[in-house]
Tab-separated table of N, CA and C in Angstrom:
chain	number	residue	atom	x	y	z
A	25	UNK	N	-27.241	23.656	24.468
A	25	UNK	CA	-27.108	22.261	24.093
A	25	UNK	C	-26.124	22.155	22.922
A	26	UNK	N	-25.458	21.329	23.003
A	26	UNK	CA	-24.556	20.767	22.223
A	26	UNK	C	-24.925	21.029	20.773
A	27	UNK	N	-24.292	21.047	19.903
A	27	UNK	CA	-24.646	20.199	18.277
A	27	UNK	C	-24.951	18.609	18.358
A	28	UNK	N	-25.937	18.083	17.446
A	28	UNK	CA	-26.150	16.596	17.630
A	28	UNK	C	-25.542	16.417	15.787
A	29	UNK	N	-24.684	15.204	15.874
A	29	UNK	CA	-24.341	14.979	14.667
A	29	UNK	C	-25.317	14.189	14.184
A	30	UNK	N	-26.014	14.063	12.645
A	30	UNK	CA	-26.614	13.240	11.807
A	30	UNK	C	-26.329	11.754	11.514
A	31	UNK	N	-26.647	10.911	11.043
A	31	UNK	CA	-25.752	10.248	10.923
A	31	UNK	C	-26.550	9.280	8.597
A	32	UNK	N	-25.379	9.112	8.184
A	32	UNK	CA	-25.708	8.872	6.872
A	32	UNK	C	-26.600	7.566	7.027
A	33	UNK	N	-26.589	7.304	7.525
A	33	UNK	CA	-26.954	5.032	7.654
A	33	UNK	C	-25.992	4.907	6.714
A	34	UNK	N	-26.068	3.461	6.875
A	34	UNK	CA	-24.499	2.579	6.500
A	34	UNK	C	-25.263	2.714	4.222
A	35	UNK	N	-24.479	3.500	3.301
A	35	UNK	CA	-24.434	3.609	1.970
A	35	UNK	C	-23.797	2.423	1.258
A	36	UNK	N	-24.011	2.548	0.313
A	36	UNK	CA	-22.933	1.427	-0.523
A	36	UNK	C	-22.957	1.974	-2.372
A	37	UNK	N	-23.095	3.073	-2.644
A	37	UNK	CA	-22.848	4.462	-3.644
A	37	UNK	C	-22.928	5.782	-3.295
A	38	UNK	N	-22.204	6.167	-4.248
A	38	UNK	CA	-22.030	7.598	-4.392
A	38	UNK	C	-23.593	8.358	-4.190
A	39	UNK	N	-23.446	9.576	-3.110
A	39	UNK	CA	-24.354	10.412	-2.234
A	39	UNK	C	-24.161	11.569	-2.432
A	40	UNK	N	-25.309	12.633	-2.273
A	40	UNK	CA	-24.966	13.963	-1.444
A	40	UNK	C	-25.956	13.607	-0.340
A	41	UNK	N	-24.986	14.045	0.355
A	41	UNK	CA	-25.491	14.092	1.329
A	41	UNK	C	-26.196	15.214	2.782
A	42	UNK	N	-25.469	16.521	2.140
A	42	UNK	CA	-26.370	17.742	2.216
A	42	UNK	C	-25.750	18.752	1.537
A	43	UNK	N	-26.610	19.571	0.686
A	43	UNK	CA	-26.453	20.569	0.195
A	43	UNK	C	-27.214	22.106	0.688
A	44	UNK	N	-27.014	23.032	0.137
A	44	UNK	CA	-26.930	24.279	0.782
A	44	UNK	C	-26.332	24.889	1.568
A	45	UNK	N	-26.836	25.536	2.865
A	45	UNK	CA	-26.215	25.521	4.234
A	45	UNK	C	-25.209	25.167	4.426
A	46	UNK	N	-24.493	25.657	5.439
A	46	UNK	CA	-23.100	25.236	5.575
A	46	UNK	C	-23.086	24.127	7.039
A	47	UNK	N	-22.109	22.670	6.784
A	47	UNK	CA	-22.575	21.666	7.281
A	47	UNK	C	-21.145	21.218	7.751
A	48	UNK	N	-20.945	20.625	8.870
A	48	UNK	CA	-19.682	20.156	9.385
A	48	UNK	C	-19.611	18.694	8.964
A	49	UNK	N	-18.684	18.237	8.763
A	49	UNK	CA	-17.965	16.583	8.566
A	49	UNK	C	-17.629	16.122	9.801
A	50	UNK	N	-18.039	15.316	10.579
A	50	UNK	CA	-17.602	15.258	12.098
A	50	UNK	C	-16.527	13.593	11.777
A	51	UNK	N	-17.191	13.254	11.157
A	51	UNK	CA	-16.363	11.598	10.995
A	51	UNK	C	-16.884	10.372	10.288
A	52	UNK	N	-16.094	9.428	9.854
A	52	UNK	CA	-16.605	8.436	8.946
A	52	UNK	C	-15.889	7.115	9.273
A	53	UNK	N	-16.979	6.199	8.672
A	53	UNK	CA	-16.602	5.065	8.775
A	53	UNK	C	-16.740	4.363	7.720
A	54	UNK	N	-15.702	3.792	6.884
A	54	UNK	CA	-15.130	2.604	5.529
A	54	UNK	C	-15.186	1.378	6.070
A	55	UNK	N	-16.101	0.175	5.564
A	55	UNK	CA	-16.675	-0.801	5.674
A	55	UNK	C	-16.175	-1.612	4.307
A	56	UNK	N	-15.068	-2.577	4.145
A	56	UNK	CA	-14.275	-3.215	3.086
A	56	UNK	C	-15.473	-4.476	2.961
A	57	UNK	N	-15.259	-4.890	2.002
A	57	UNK	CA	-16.023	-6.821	1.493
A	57	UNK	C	-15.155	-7.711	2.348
A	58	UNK	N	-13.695	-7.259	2.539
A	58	UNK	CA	-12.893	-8.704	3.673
A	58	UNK	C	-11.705	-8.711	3.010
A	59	UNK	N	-11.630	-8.270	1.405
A	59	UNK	CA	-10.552	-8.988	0.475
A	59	UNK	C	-10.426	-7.394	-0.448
A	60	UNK	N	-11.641	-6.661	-0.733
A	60	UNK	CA	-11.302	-5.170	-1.778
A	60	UNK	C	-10.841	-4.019	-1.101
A	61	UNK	N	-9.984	-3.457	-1.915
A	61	UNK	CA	-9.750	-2.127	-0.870
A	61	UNK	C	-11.415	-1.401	-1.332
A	62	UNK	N	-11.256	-0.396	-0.429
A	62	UNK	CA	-12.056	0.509	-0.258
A	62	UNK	C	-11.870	1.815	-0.261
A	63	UNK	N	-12.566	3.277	-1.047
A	63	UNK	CA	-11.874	4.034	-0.964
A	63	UNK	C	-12.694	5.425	-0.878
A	64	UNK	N	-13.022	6.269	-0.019
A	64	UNK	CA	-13.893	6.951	-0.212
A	64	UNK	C	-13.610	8.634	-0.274
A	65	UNK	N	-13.946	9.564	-0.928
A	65	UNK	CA	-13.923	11.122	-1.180
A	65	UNK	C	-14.856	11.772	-1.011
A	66	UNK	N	-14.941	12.627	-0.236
A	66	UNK	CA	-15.889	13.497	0.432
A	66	UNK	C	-15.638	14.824	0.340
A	67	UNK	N	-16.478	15.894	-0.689
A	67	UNK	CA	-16.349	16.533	-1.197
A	67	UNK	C	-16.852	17.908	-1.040
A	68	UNK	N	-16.951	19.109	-0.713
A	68	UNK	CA	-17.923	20.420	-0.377
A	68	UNK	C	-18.367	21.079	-2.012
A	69	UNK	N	-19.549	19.932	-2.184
A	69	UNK	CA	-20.116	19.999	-3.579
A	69	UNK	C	-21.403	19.402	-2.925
A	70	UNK	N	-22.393	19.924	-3.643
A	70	UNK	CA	-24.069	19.950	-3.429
A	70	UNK	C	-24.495	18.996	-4.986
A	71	UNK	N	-23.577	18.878	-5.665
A	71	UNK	CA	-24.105	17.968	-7.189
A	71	UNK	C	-23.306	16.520	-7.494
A	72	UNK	N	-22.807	16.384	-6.679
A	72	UNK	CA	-21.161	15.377	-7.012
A	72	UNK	C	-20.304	15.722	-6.734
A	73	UNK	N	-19.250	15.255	-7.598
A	73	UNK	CA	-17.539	15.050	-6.331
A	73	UNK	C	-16.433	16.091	-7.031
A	74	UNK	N	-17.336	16.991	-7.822
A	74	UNK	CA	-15.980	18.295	-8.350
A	74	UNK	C	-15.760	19.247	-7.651
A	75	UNK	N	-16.225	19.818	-5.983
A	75	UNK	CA	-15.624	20.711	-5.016
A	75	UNK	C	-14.280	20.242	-4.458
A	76	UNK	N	-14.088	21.233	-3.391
A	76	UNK	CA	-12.671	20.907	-2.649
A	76	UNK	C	-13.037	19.437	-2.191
A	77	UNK	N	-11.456	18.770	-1.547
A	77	UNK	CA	-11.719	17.656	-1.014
A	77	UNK	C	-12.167	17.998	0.171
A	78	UNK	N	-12.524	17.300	1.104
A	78	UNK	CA	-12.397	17.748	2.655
A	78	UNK	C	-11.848	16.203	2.806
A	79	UNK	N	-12.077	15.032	3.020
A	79	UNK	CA	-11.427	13.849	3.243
A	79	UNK	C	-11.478	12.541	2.279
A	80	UNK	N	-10.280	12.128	2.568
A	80	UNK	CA	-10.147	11.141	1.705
A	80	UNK	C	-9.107	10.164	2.223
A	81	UNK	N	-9.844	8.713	1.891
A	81	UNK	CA	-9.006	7.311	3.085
A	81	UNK	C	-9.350	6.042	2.038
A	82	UNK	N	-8.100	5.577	2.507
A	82	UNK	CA	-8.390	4.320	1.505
A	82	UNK	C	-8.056	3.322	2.649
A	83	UNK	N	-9.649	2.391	3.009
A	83	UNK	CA	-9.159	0.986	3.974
A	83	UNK	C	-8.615	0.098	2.849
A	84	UNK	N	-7.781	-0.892	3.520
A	84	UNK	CA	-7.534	-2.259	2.364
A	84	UNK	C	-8.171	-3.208	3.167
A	85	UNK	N	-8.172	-3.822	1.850
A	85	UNK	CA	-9.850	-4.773	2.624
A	85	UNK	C	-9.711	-5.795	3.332
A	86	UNK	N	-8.303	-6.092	3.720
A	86	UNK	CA	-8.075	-7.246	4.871
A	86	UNK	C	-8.203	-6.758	6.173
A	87	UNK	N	-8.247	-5.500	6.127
A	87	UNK	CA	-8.601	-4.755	7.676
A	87	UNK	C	-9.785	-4.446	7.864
A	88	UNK	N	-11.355	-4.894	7.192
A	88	UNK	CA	-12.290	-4.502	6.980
A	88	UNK	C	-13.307	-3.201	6.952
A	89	UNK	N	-12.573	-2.474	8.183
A	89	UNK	CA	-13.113	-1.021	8.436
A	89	UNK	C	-12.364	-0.465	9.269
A	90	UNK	N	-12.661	1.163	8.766
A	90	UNK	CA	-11.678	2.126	9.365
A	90	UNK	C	-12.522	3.125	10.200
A	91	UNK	N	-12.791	3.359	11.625
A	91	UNK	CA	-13.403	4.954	11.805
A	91	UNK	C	-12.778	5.871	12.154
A	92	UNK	N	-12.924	7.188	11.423
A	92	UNK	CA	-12.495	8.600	11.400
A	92	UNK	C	-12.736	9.196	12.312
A	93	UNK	N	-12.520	10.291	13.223
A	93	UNK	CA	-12.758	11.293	13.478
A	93	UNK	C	-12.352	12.314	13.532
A	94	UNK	N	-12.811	13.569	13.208
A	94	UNK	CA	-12.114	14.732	12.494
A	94	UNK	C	-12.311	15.394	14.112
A	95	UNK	N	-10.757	16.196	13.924
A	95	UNK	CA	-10.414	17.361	14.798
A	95	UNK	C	-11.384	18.013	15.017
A	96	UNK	N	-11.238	18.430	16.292
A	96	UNK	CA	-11.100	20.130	16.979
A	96	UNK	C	-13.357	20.406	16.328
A	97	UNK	N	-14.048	19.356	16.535
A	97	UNK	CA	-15.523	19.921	15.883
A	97	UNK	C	-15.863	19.827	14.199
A	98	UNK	N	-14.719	19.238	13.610
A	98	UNK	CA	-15.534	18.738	12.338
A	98	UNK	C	-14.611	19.660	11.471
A	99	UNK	N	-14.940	19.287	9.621
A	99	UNK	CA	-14.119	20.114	9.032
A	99	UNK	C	-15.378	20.454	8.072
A	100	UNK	N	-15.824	22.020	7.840
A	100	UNK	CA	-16.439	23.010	7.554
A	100	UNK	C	-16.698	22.620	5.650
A	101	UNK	N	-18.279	22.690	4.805
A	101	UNK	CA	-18.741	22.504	3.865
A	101	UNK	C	-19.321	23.657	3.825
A	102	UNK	N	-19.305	24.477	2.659
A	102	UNK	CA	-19.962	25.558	2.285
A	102	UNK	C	-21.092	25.188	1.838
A	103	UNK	N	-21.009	24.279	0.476
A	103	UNK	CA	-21.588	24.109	-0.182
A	103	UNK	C	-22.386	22.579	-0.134
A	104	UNK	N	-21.890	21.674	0.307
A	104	UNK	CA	-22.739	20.724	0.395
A	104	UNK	C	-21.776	19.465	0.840
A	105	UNK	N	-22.018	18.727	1.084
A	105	UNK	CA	-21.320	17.115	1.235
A	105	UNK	C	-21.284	15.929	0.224
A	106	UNK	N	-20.099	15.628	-0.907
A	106	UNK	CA	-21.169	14.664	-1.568
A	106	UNK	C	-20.103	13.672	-1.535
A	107	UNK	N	-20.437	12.216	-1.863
A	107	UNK	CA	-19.521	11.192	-1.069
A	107	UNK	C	-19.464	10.414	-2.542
A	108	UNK	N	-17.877	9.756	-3.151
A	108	UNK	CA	-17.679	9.228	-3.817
A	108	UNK	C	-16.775	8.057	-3.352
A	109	UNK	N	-17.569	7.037	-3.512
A	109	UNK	CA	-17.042	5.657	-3.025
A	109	UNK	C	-16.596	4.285	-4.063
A	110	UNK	N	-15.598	3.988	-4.117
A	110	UNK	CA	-15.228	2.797	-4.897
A	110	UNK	C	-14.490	1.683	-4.113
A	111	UNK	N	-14.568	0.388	-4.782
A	111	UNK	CA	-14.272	-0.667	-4.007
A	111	UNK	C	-15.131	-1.785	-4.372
A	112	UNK	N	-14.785	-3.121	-4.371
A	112	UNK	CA	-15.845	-3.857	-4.636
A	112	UNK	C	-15.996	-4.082	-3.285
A	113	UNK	N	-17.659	-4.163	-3.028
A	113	UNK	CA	-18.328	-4.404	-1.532
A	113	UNK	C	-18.259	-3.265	-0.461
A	114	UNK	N	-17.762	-2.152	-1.183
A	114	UNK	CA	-17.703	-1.093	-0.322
A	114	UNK	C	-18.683	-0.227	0.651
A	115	UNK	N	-18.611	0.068	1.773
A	115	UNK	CA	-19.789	0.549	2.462
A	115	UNK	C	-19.106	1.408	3.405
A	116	UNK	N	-19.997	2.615	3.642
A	116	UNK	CA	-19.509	3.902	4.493
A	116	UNK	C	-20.544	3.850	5.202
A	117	UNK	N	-20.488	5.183	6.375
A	117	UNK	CA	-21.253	6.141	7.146
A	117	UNK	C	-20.325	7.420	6.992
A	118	UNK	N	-21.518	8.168	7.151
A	118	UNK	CA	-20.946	9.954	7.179
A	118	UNK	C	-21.453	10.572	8.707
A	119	UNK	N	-20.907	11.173	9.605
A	119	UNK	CA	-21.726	11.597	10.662
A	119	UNK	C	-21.526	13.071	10.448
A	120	UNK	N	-22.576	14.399	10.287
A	120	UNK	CA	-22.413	15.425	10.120
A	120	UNK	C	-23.416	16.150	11.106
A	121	UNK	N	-23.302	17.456	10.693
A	121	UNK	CA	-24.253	18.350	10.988
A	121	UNK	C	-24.228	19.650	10.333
């Protein structure tokens, strides 16, 4: 059987969103207010947003939302997932495993 990806539910601050284990990034979705950009960093850190990047997208907020999907099965976290989001009205999803 397949991998089943997780999914974050729709956030609106900064997350980890798994730590330990090593965890794939499969894809995301940036959810703008209508009018703010939006901007989110996703990080292979288990405490906050000082690991490598793994992705990073900025919607502008007249396009309201953007969805991602990462190549080839996801892009690889050693250490953890942690999501730093700014924007006024800003809102994500993370889908992992």
């Amino acid at each position: 059987m397949a991998p089943t990806n997780k999914s974050s539910g729709l956030l609106s601050a900064d997350a980890v969103l798994h730590s330990g284990v090593t965890s794939i990034l499969a894809g995301v979705q940036i959810i703008t207010n209508g009018s703010a950009d939006a901007t989110l960093v996703i990080t292979d850190d288990s405490a906050g947003t000082s690991g490598d990047k793994l992705f990073k997208a900025v919607v502008t907020g007249t396009n309201d939302s953007a969805t991602f999907a990462l190549p080839d099965g996801g892009v690889r976290a050693d250490k953890g997932l942690s999501c730093d989001v700014t924007g006024t009205g800003a809102n994500y999803i993370v889908w992992f495993r």
